[in-house]
Short mmCIF file of C-alpha atoms in Angstrom, two decimals:
data_model
loop_
_atom_site.label_atom_id
_atom_site.label_comp_id
_atom_site.label_asym_id
_atom_site.label_seq_id
_atom_site.Cartn_x
_atom_site.Cartn_y
_atom_site.Cartn_z
CA MET A 57 -9.91 15.26 16.84
CA ARG A 58 -12.16 15.42 14.16
CA GLN A 59 -12.44 11.93 12.06
CA LEU A 60 -9.57 11.21 9.65
CA LYS A 61 -9.50 9.42 6.49
CA GLY A 62 -7.06 8.57 4.34
CA GLU A 63 -7.08 7.31 0.69
CA ILE A 64 -3.96 6.04 -1.45
CA GLY A 65 -3.91 6.19 -5.22
CA VAL A 66 -6.81 8.79 -6.19
CA VAL A 67 -4.88 10.38 -9.22
CA ALA A 68 -3.90 7.47 -11.81
CA LYS A 69 -1.43 9.15 -13.90
CA ALA A 70 0.16 10.55 -11.02
CA ASP A 71 3.71 8.97 -9.49
CA GLY A 72 1.78 9.20 -5.83
CA SER A 73 -1.29 10.46 -4.78
CA ALA A 74 -3.12 10.57 -1.65
CA LEU A 75 -6.58 12.05 -0.26
CA PHE A 76 -6.85 13.00 3.02
CA GLU A 77 -9.78 14.19 5.02
CA MET A 78 -9.78 15.72 8.74
CA GLY A 79 -13.80 16.23 9.47
CA ASN A 80 -15.35 18.28 6.41
CA THR A 81 -11.50 19.80 5.56
CA ARG A 82 -10.59 17.53 2.15
CA VAL A 83 -7.56 17.73 0.11
CA ILE A 84 -5.81 15.75 -2.69
CA ALA A 85 -2.22 15.48 -2.93
CA ALA A 86 -0.45 14.38 -6.10
CA VAL A 87 3.44 13.82 -6.46
CA TYR A 88 5.15 13.99 -9.78
CA GLY A 89 8.57 12.92 -9.64
CA PRO A 90 11.81 12.07 -9.49
CA ARG A 91 12.17 13.24 -12.74
CA GLU A 92 14.71 15.17 -14.93
CA VAL A 93 14.77 18.91 -13.51
CA GLN A 94 12.12 21.11 -16.04
CA ASN A 95 13.65 24.91 -15.69
CA LYS A 96 16.88 24.54 -15.10
CA GLY A 97 17.55 28.05 -14.09
CA GLN A 98 15.40 26.72 -11.05
CA GLN A 99 18.07 24.36 -9.91
CA VAL A 100 20.26 25.41 -7.01
CA ASN A 101 22.53 22.52 -5.73
CA SER A 102 23.14 19.96 -8.23
CA LYS A 103 24.21 17.54 -5.64
CA GLU A 104 20.51 17.50 -4.54
CA ALA A 105 16.68 17.27 -5.70
CA LEU A 106 14.84 20.14 -5.96
CA VAL A 107 11.41 20.13 -4.21
CA ARG A 108 8.42 22.08 -5.86
CA CYS A 109 4.94 22.76 -4.07
CA GLU A 110 1.90 24.24 -5.25
CA TYR A 111 -1.02 24.71 -3.33
CA ARG A 112 -4.72 25.48 -4.57
CA MET A 113 -8.27 25.72 -3.13
CA ALA A 114 -10.99 25.13 -5.45
CA GLU A 115 -13.60 27.36 -6.37
CA PHE A 116 -16.05 25.58 -4.39
CA SER A 117 -14.08 24.70 -1.18
CA THR A 118 -15.30 27.27 0.85
CA GLY A 119 -18.76 28.30 2.35
CA ASP A 120 -19.26 31.50 0.21
CA ARG A 121 -18.01 30.85 -3.47
CA ARG A 122 -15.61 33.75 -4.20
CA ARG A 123 -13.24 33.91 -7.06
CA LYS A 124 -9.66 34.58 -6.41
CA PRO A 125 -6.50 35.00 -8.80
CA LYS A 126 -4.50 32.36 -8.74
CA GLY A 127 -1.26 32.46 -6.83
CA ASP A 128 -2.66 34.94 -3.89
CA ARG A 129 -0.53 35.59 -1.18
CA ARG A 130 -2.11 33.00 1.18
CA SER A 131 -1.61 30.35 -1.32
CA THR A 132 2.03 31.05 -1.96
CA GLU A 133 2.60 31.33 1.72
CA ILE A 134 1.19 27.85 2.49
CA SER A 135 2.72 26.27 -0.62
CA LEU A 136 6.13 27.68 0.93
CA VAL A 137 5.72 26.08 4.57
CA ILE A 138 4.50 22.56 2.86
CA ARG A 139 7.43 22.94 0.80
CA GLN A 140 10.01 23.81 3.57
CA THR A 141 8.44 20.97 6.03
CA MET A 142 8.43 18.08 3.21
CA GLU A 143 11.70 19.11 2.12
CA ALA A 144 12.98 18.70 5.65
CA SER A 145 12.29 15.17 5.65
CA ILE A 146 13.14 13.87 1.91
CA LEU A 147 16.51 12.51 1.65
CA THR A 148 17.14 15.21 -1.08
CA HIS A 149 20.65 13.86 -1.57
CA LEU A 150 20.01 10.51 -2.62
CA MET A 151 18.24 12.26 -6.37
CA PRO A 152 21.04 14.50 -7.07
CA ARG A 153 19.74 16.44 -10.79
CA SER A 154 16.20 15.39 -10.40
CA GLN A 155 12.73 17.38 -9.31
CA ILE A 156 10.00 16.23 -6.81
CA ASP A 157 6.85 18.21 -7.55
CA ILE A 158 3.71 17.99 -5.15
CA PHE A 159 0.31 19.37 -5.73
CA VAL A 160 -2.16 19.70 -3.43
CA GLN A 161 -5.54 20.77 -4.14
CA VAL A 162 -8.16 21.97 -1.36
CA LEU A 163 -11.45 20.28 -2.46
CA GLN A 164 -13.19 21.18 1.05
CA ALA A 165 -11.86 23.80 3.42
CA ASP A 166 -13.16 23.80 7.63
CA GLY A 167 -9.86 24.87 9.17
CA GLY A 168 -6.52 23.25 8.98
CA THR A 169 -6.01 22.98 5.67
CA ARG A 170 -2.27 23.41 5.93
CA SER A 171 -2.29 20.55 8.37
CA ALA A 172 -4.43 18.37 6.43
CA CYS A 173 -2.24 19.35 3.16
CA ILE A 174 0.85 18.41 4.79
CA ASN A 175 -0.66 15.18 5.89
CA ALA A 176 -1.59 14.13 2.57
CA ALA A 177 1.45 15.01 1.19
CA THR A 178 3.38 12.81 3.28
CA LEU A 179 0.99 10.12 2.21
CA ALA A 180 1.61 10.58 -1.32
CA LEU A 181 5.04 10.87 -1.29
CA ALA A 182 5.22 7.37 0.32
CA ASP A 183 2.98 6.25 -2.15
CA ALA A 184 5.63 7.87 -4.96
CA GLY A 185 8.33 5.63 -2.92
CA ILE A 186 10.72 8.62 -2.27
CA PRO A 187 12.91 8.05 0.56
CA MET A 188 12.28 9.86 3.87
CA ARG A 189 13.91 10.32 7.07
CA ASP A 190 10.51 10.09 8.99
CA ILE A 191 6.69 10.56 8.41
CA VAL A 192 5.87 14.06 8.71
CA THR A 193 2.27 14.98 10.10
CA SER A 194 0.91 18.04 11.22
CA CYS A 195 -1.85 19.07 13.40
CA SER A 196 -3.33 22.23 14.90
CA ALA A 197 -4.18 23.35 18.38
CA GLY A 198 -5.88 26.46 19.92
CA TYR A 199 -7.31 27.86 23.07
CA LEU A 200 -10.66 29.06 23.35
CA CYS A 201 -12.63 29.79 27.08
CA SER A 202 -9.36 29.33 28.70
CA THR A 203 -9.81 25.27 27.36
CA PRO A 204 -7.01 24.37 25.01
CA LEU A 205 -8.57 22.64 21.95
CA LEU A 206 -7.01 20.16 19.18
CA ASP A 207 -7.48 20.38 15.39
CA LEU A 208 -9.86 23.82 15.00
CA ASN A 209 -12.39 23.85 12.45
CA TYR A 210 -13.49 26.86 10.43
CA ILE A 211 -15.70 28.25 12.93
CA GLU A 212 -13.57 27.59 15.94
CA ASP A 213 -10.46 29.35 14.10
CA SER A 214 -12.46 32.27 13.34
CA ALA A 215 -13.26 32.96 17.00
CA GLY A 216 -10.24 34.98 17.39
CA GLY A 217 -7.95 32.63 19.90
CA PRO A 218 -4.44 31.90 19.07
CA ASP A 219 -4.04 29.08 16.64
CA VAL A 220 -0.98 26.93 17.07
CA THR A 221 0.06 24.65 14.15
CA VAL A 222 2.63 22.04 14.51
CA GLY A 223 4.36 19.83 11.98
CA ILE A 224 6.49 16.92 13.55
CA LEU A 225 9.10 14.22 12.32
CA ALA A 226 6.69 11.38 14.42
CA LYS A 227 9.76 8.76 15.44
CA MET A 228 12.50 11.50 15.45
CA ASP A 229 10.23 13.60 17.90
CA LYS A 230 11.70 16.85 15.86
CA VAL A 231 9.53 19.74 15.16
CA THR A 232 9.78 21.06 11.58
CA LEU A 233 7.03 23.28 11.32
CA LEU A 234 5.27 25.91 13.88
CA GLN A 235 3.16 28.76 13.44
CA MET A 236 1.10 30.83 15.97
CA ASP A 237 -0.95 33.73 15.61
CA ALA A 238 -2.74 35.95 18.43
CA LYS A 239 -1.06 35.96 21.78
CA LEU A 240 -0.75 33.19 24.50
CA PRO A 241 0.93 33.20 28.09
CA MET A 242 3.98 31.11 27.91
CA ASP A 243 2.98 28.45 30.33
CA THR A 244 -0.42 28.00 28.52
CA PHE A 245 1.59 27.76 25.02
CA GLU A 246 3.30 25.01 26.63
CA ASN A 247 0.18 23.38 26.94
CA VAL A 248 -1.47 23.95 23.96
CA MET A 249 1.95 22.55 22.13
CA GLU A 250 2.16 19.62 23.75
CA LEU A 251 -1.82 18.98 22.88
CA ALA A 252 -0.98 19.92 19.23
CA ILE A 253 2.10 17.29 19.55
CA GLU A 254 -0.15 14.68 21.15
CA GLY A 255 -2.31 14.97 18.00
CA CYS A 256 0.72 14.82 15.48
CA LYS A 257 1.48 11.46 17.08
CA ALA A 258 -2.14 10.11 16.70
CA ILE A 259 -2.05 11.53 13.06
CA ALA A 260 1.46 9.58 12.23
CA ASN A 261 -0.49 6.38 13.79
CA TYR A 262 -3.24 6.34 11.69
CA ILE A 263 -1.08 7.39 8.42
CA ARG A 264 1.24 4.44 9.08
CA GLU A 265 -1.97 2.05 9.46
CA VAL A 266 -3.39 3.37 6.09
CA LEU A 267 0.57 2.70 4.53
CA LEU A 268 0.48 -0.70 6.09
CA GLU A 269 -3.12 -1.32 4.90
CA ASN A 270 -2.12 -0.26 1.32
CA THR A 271 0.77 -2.30 1.18
CA LYS A 272 -0.73 -5.50 2.15
CA ARG A 273 -3.31 -4.92 -0.78
CA LEU A 274 -0.13 -4.50 -3.03
CA GLU A 275 1.15 -7.45 -1.65
CA CYS A 276 -1.97 -9.47 -2.11
CA GLN A 277 -2.35 -8.12 -5.55
CA ARG A 278 1.31 -9.27 -6.74
CA GLY A 279 0.26 -12.88 -5.03
CA MET B 278 2.43 15.78 -22.47
CA VAL B 279 2.41 12.51 -23.64
CA GLY B 280 5.66 10.98 -24.78
CA LEU B 281 5.15 8.07 -27.11
CA SER B 282 7.56 6.14 -29.45
CA GLU B 283 7.05 5.41 -32.90
CA GLY B 284 6.15 1.80 -32.39
CA GLU B 285 3.62 2.81 -29.76
CA LYS B 286 1.95 5.63 -32.20
CA HIS B 287 1.98 2.83 -34.91
CA PHE B 288 0.40 0.28 -32.44
CA ILE B 289 -2.67 3.14 -31.08
CA ARG B 290 -3.19 3.84 -35.04
CA GLY B 291 -3.32 0.33 -36.22
CA GLY B 292 -5.54 -0.87 -33.39
CA ILE B 293 -8.16 2.12 -34.30
CA ALA B 294 -8.09 1.24 -37.81
CA GLN B 295 -8.90 -2.46 -37.10
CA ASP B 296 -11.63 -1.21 -34.25
CA LEU B 297 -9.65 -2.88 -31.52
CA ARG B 298 -8.23 -0.08 -29.28
CA ALA B 299 -5.06 -0.34 -27.05
CA ASP B 300 -7.33 -1.04 -23.87
CA GLY B 301 -9.41 -3.56 -25.60
CA ARG B 302 -12.68 -1.51 -26.58
CA ARG B 303 -14.26 -0.96 -29.56
CA ARG B 304 -14.30 2.47 -31.78
CA LEU B 305 -17.64 4.03 -30.30
CA GLN B 306 -17.26 2.22 -26.96
CA PHE B 307 -17.11 4.23 -23.65
CA ARG B 308 -14.86 3.55 -20.52
CA SER B 309 -16.48 2.26 -17.40
CA VAL B 310 -18.27 5.05 -15.83
CA SER B 311 -18.94 5.93 -12.39
CA VAL B 312 -20.79 8.43 -10.75
CA GLU B 313 -21.04 9.84 -7.14
CA THR B 314 -23.26 12.87 -5.79
CA GLY B 315 -23.13 15.08 -2.98
CA VAL B 316 -19.40 14.67 -2.44
CA ILE B 317 -19.20 18.54 -1.37
CA PRO B 318 -21.64 19.02 1.38
CA GLN B 319 -21.13 23.19 1.38
CA ALA B 320 -22.85 23.05 -2.21
CA ASN B 321 -26.20 22.86 -3.02
CA GLY B 322 -25.63 20.32 -5.62
CA SER B 323 -22.27 18.46 -6.43
CA ALA B 324 -21.15 15.08 -8.26
CA ARG B 325 -18.08 13.20 -9.43
CA VAL B 326 -17.83 11.23 -12.38
CA ARG B 327 -14.97 9.20 -13.24
CA LEU B 328 -14.61 7.71 -17.07
CA GLY B 329 -11.53 5.78 -16.84
CA ALA B 330 -8.41 7.49 -15.39
CA THR B 331 -10.51 10.90 -15.51
CA GLU B 332 -12.04 12.03 -12.75
CA VAL B 333 -13.82 15.26 -12.66
CA ILE B 334 -15.93 17.39 -10.12
CA ALA B 335 -18.61 19.53 -10.65
CA SER B 336 -20.24 21.55 -8.49
CA VAL B 337 -23.42 24.05 -7.87
CA LYS B 338 -23.98 26.90 -5.98
CA ALA B 339 -26.86 29.44 -5.70
CA GLU B 340 -26.68 32.82 -4.50
CA LEU B 341 -29.31 35.55 -4.85
CA GLY B 342 -28.62 38.43 -6.97
CA LYS B 343 -30.04 40.89 -8.94
CA PRO B 344 -31.31 40.02 -12.33
CA SER B 345 -29.69 42.22 -15.01
CA ILE B 346 -31.36 45.21 -16.27
CA LEU B 347 -31.58 43.92 -19.72
CA HIS B 348 -33.42 40.35 -18.90
CA PRO B 349 -35.03 41.38 -15.43
CA ASP B 350 -37.62 38.23 -15.55
CA LYS B 351 -34.52 35.51 -16.10
CA GLY B 352 -31.50 34.31 -13.44
CA LYS B 353 -28.37 34.24 -14.25
CA VAL B 354 -25.95 31.20 -14.71
CA SER B 355 -22.29 30.82 -15.12
CA ILE B 356 -19.74 28.15 -15.76
CA PHE B 357 -16.05 28.04 -14.87
CA VAL B 358 -13.80 25.07 -15.47
CA ASP B 359 -10.35 25.12 -13.36
CA CYS B 360 -7.98 22.52 -14.38
CA SER B 361 -6.00 21.24 -10.94
CA PRO B 362 -2.43 20.72 -11.33
CA THR B 363 -2.61 17.19 -9.48
CA ALA B 364 -3.83 16.23 -12.66
CA ALA B 365 -0.59 16.93 -14.76
CA PRO B 366 2.27 18.95 -13.71
CA MET B 367 1.87 21.22 -16.94
CA PHE B 368 -1.16 22.96 -15.29
CA GLU B 369 0.69 24.25 -12.36
CA GLY B 370 0.65 28.12 -11.90
CA ARG B 371 -1.12 29.91 -14.80
CA GLY B 372 -0.28 26.48 -17.26
CA SER B 373 -3.96 25.52 -17.11
CA GLU B 374 -5.47 28.70 -18.11
CA GLU B 375 -5.68 28.20 -21.72
CA LEU B 376 -7.54 24.69 -21.35
CA SER B 377 -9.42 26.05 -18.57
CA THR B 378 -10.75 28.82 -20.95
CA GLU B 379 -11.20 26.49 -23.84
CA LEU B 380 -13.32 23.95 -21.49
CA SER B 381 -15.40 26.58 -19.77
CA VAL B 382 -16.42 28.24 -23.20
CA ALA B 383 -17.20 24.86 -24.94
CA LEU B 384 -19.54 24.12 -22.19
CA GLN B 385 -21.38 27.43 -21.79
CA ARG B 386 -21.90 27.11 -25.40
CA CYS B 387 -23.23 23.99 -25.05
CA LEU B 388 -25.46 24.55 -21.79
CA LEU B 389 -26.28 28.42 -21.69
CA GLY B 390 -27.79 28.87 -25.11
CA GLY B 391 -27.31 32.40 -26.40
CA LYS B 392 -26.85 36.03 -24.66
CA SER B 393 -30.41 36.13 -24.35
CA GLY B 394 -30.80 33.05 -22.34
CA ALA B 395 -32.83 31.22 -24.69
CA GLY B 396 -32.50 27.92 -25.35
CA ALA B 397 -30.50 27.25 -21.88
CA VAL B 398 -30.81 24.04 -20.45
CA ILE B 399 -32.40 25.18 -17.47
CA ASP B 400 -35.42 27.64 -17.71
CA LEU B 401 -33.96 30.65 -16.49
CA SER B 402 -37.21 32.50 -15.46
CA SER B 403 -37.84 29.45 -12.51
CA LEU B 404 -34.55 31.22 -11.34
CA ILE B 405 -36.47 34.24 -10.45
CA VAL B 406 -37.48 35.47 -7.04
CA VAL B 407 -38.87 38.81 -7.31
CA ASP B 408 -39.67 39.84 -10.63
CA GLY B 409 -36.59 42.41 -12.11
CA LYS B 410 -35.31 42.73 -8.29
CA VAL B 411 -34.13 39.40 -7.11
CA CYS B 412 -32.72 36.14 -8.93
CA TRP B 413 -30.55 33.38 -8.24
CA ASP B 414 -27.24 33.06 -9.69
CA LEU B 415 -25.95 29.59 -10.47
CA TYR B 416 -22.62 29.18 -10.37
CA ILE B 417 -21.34 25.97 -11.92
CA ASP B 418 -17.75 25.02 -11.16
CA GLY B 419 -16.04 22.48 -12.72
CA LEU B 420 -12.80 21.01 -11.59
CA VAL B 421 -10.50 18.51 -13.25
CA ILE B 422 -8.81 15.81 -10.82
CA SER B 423 -6.98 13.72 -12.96
CA SER B 424 -6.90 13.71 -16.71
CA ASP B 425 -6.66 11.01 -19.06
CA GLY B 426 -8.59 12.17 -22.02
CA ASN B 427 -12.19 13.39 -22.83
CA LEU B 428 -12.40 15.75 -20.13
CA LEU B 429 -15.15 17.67 -21.89
CA ASP B 430 -17.77 14.72 -21.97
CA ALA B 431 -16.78 14.08 -18.21
CA LEU B 432 -17.25 17.69 -17.44
CA ALA B 433 -20.62 17.92 -19.26
CA SER B 434 -21.89 14.88 -17.63
CA ALA B 435 -20.73 15.84 -13.92
CA ILE B 436 -22.31 18.84 -14.59
CA LYS B 437 -25.57 17.17 -15.86
CA VAL B 438 -25.32 14.87 -12.09
CA ALA B 439 -24.68 17.78 -10.38
CA LEU B 440 -27.62 19.62 -11.52
CA SER B 441 -30.04 16.74 -10.97
CA ASP B 442 -28.46 16.54 -7.35
CA THR B 443 -29.37 20.12 -6.91
CA GLY B 444 -31.98 21.91 -4.51
CA ILE B 445 -32.90 25.54 -4.38
CA PRO B 446 -33.98 26.77 -1.19
CA LYS B 447 -37.70 27.67 -0.94
CA VAL B 448 -37.70 31.35 -0.81
CA ASN B 449 -40.62 33.42 1.07
CA VAL B 450 -41.17 37.03 0.25
CA SER B 451 -42.77 39.55 2.16
CA LEU B 452 -43.59 42.42 0.26
CA SER B 453 -43.24 45.70 1.80
CA ALA B 454 -45.64 48.18 1.27
CA ALA B 455 -43.17 50.80 -0.89
CA THR B 456 -42.33 49.10 -4.06
CA ASP B 457 -38.95 50.64 -4.69
CA GLU B 458 -37.99 49.05 -1.39
CA GLU B 459 -35.54 46.06 -1.37
CA PRO B 460 -38.08 43.19 -0.64
CA GLU B 461 -37.07 41.23 2.20
CA VAL B 462 -36.63 37.69 1.48
CA ASP B 463 -36.56 34.76 3.84
CA VAL B 464 -34.57 31.44 2.52
CA SER B 465 -35.97 28.27 3.97
CA ASP B 466 -33.33 25.95 5.30
CA GLU B 467 -35.93 22.71 4.79
CA GLU B 468 -37.69 22.97 1.45
CA PHE B 469 -35.73 22.50 -1.59
CA VAL B 470 -37.08 23.05 -4.87
CA GLN B 471 -35.11 20.40 -7.69
CA PHE B 472 -34.63 20.93 -11.63
CA ASP B 473 -36.16 19.49 -14.40
CA THR B 474 -32.81 18.03 -15.88
CA SER B 475 -34.16 15.47 -18.09
CA SER B 476 -33.29 18.20 -21.21
CA VAL B 477 -29.77 18.70 -19.77
CA PRO B 478 -27.50 17.45 -22.78
CA VAL B 479 -24.53 15.14 -22.88
CA ILE B 480 -21.30 15.80 -24.88
CA VAL B 481 -20.19 13.52 -26.98
CA THR B 482 -16.75 13.96 -28.37
CA LEU B 483 -15.80 12.18 -31.61
CA THR B 484 -11.75 11.95 -32.02
CA LYS B 485 -10.69 11.64 -35.59
CA VAL B 486 -7.67 9.09 -35.80
CA GLY B 487 -6.35 8.20 -39.18
CA LYS B 488 -9.71 7.73 -41.18
CA ASP B 489 -11.55 6.35 -38.53
CA TYR B 490 -13.25 8.42 -35.34
CA ILE B 491 -13.49 7.00 -31.81
CA VAL B 492 -15.22 7.94 -28.88
CA ASP B 493 -14.12 8.74 -25.01
CA ALA B 494 -10.61 9.03 -26.32
CA THR B 495 -7.53 8.53 -23.64
CA SER B 496 -4.98 11.18 -23.47
CA GLU B 497 -2.62 8.90 -25.51
CA GLU B 498 -5.05 8.58 -28.26
CA GLU B 499 -6.09 12.16 -28.32
CA SER B 500 -2.29 13.06 -28.89
CA GLN B 501 -2.78 11.32 -32.15
CA MET B 502 -6.23 12.99 -33.16
CA SER B 503 -6.21 15.13 -36.45
CA SER B 504 -9.47 16.43 -35.57
CA ALA B 505 -12.44 16.15 -33.43
CA VAL B 506 -15.66 17.38 -33.17
CA SER B 507 -17.80 17.77 -29.91
CA VAL B 508 -21.72 17.27 -30.20
CA SER B 509 -24.00 17.90 -27.42
CA VAL B 510 -27.11 15.91 -27.64
CA ASN B 511 -29.88 15.88 -25.03
CA ARG B 512 -32.65 13.17 -24.35
CA HIS B 513 -34.78 14.10 -27.50
CA GLY B 514 -32.03 13.61 -29.75
CA LYS B 515 -31.70 17.04 -30.50
CA ILE B 516 -28.42 19.02 -30.91
CA CYS B 517 -27.85 21.59 -28.70
CA GLY B 518 -24.38 22.46 -29.26
CA LEU B 519 -21.27 21.97 -31.40
CA THR B 520 -17.36 22.36 -31.42
CA LYS B 521 -14.60 21.51 -33.70
CA ARG B 522 -10.97 21.18 -32.32
CA GLY B 523 -7.79 20.22 -34.30
CA GLY B 524 -6.16 21.74 -37.18
CA ALA B 525 -6.78 19.50 -39.78
CA GLY B 526 -9.68 20.23 -42.05
CA LEU B 527 -12.75 17.92 -42.43
CA ASP B 528 -14.95 17.38 -45.45
CA PRO B 529 -18.86 18.20 -44.82
CA SER B 530 -19.92 14.98 -45.35
CA VAL B 531 -17.64 13.22 -43.14
CA ILE B 532 -18.84 16.19 -40.44
CA PHE B 533 -22.55 14.95 -41.00
CA ASP B 534 -22.02 11.47 -40.88
CA MET B 535 -20.25 12.19 -37.40
CA ILE B 536 -23.07 14.17 -36.21
CA SER B 537 -25.62 10.91 -36.92
CA VAL B 538 -23.21 8.57 -35.04
CA ALA B 539 -22.72 10.91 -31.77
CA LYS B 540 -26.51 11.29 -31.67
CA HIS B 541 -26.84 7.14 -31.83
CA VAL B 542 -24.04 6.70 -29.27
CA SER B 543 -25.41 9.68 -27.17
CA GLN B 544 -28.62 8.07 -26.71
CA GLN B 545 -26.70 5.21 -25.10
CA PHE B 546 -24.38 7.28 -22.80
CA LEU B 547 -27.48 9.23 -21.55
CA SER B 548 -29.41 5.65 -20.40
CA LEU B 549 -26.18 4.84 -18.77
CA LEU B 550 -25.73 7.99 -17.06
CA ASP B 551 -29.47 7.86 -16.01
CA SER B 552 -28.96 4.37 -14.52
CA GLU B 553 -25.66 5.51 -12.77
CA ILE B 554 -27.34 8.51 -11.33
CA ALA B 555 -30.61 6.55 -10.05
CA SER B 556 -27.95 4.22 -8.28
CA ALA B 557 -25.94 6.74 -6.95
CA GLU B 558 -29.03 8.29 -5.55
CA ALA B 559 -30.18 5.32 -4.01
CA ALA B 560 -26.81 4.94 -2.40
CA GLU B 561 -26.90 8.21 -0.80
#
């Protein structure tokens, strides 16, 4: 696992925000809401809150600078993945007729942006005080040169080995996100997934520490 | 969008008229500035600037390219700005395009000079590696992370700090015998050349609210503006660019007055920024 860093309250105007770093990967998440549904056409079920998510990469986040059109397919797919993962943990039935926006901005990409975004979004949602079932954390693992590896960086990821991204609800021990590319034998897959889940749990512990620290700070401020 | 009640609007306007703004500042006083350099390790130079609750990141990336046929003795510099949806929900999807373009164009006008590259803040001929064949392309990217008014001034100062942080790798050219061939270049990993950034201007935006004008407006104050004039001034007190925004017309004499005030304020802001840059570099 690479060095983790979490910071709460980085965007002053947002209801909740957080910065999350996994090694050289650095993302910012901001949460706006719960608020009134802005576009009534998007409301499917008036008994539950509408969760929306947008993932964006900064122009300078990758090694080679290239201009990509906004809303390319990769961003749309990751937005969808994050939205589904976060929706699973938010108690949407408590906030009928409202909308929650999650925006994630990648400042630096060095592999595992998906995981970092989910972890940042969890912190930001907690900062916004949105009721959640559990903390969602995510981590990726791979398999290179017949060794399972935790938390791949960009170079390891581009080596072409399999890459398993797992998201879990830490306390309930439920998997909410599972993605893999390339092929992997069944018994090795189990090992790699075990490793990824262990990574998720370690991140969950770290996120709890950050939240506790933040709550203590808030308590001090209130006196 | 900023939603304000009638009472709040009255309070903001009244405060500005009495030279005591909602956050306790005078009319010509900036919010606290904090500067950090080297925030993006992949870039050649980068900086984060916080102006109150406004936060922007600027990065400078250099890539080897070919100079244009019209100006074979000059490198190329381009500026792009993006507003992240983290700053405000209305920047979601394509919602930020209009503002991003407005900011990019205003910055290009102030920093890049004319089409020929004359009057640019960076000496474009210093970006040339081989005349007419190889040059450095500088890409300056601004990203708005958190927005509480006065984005243009924050972006311009972030770009100034990022440029002073930028090191362009030294290049060794091995000249081949045939002149038509592409020259071979060897980019050094250890030696870097720094720019002279003393003439890079800052932008001071004067926002007119009622009869008076203020510097460094917050988004609440900006919602009450009738018009705004952004003046870019360099260290020698020379004006490098000018943009007027907002619908209401201004009397020419008011504009001259605003320019002279901006010139005065910018010198204070420049010294403040210079000391922040020095302390940020010392901290690194």
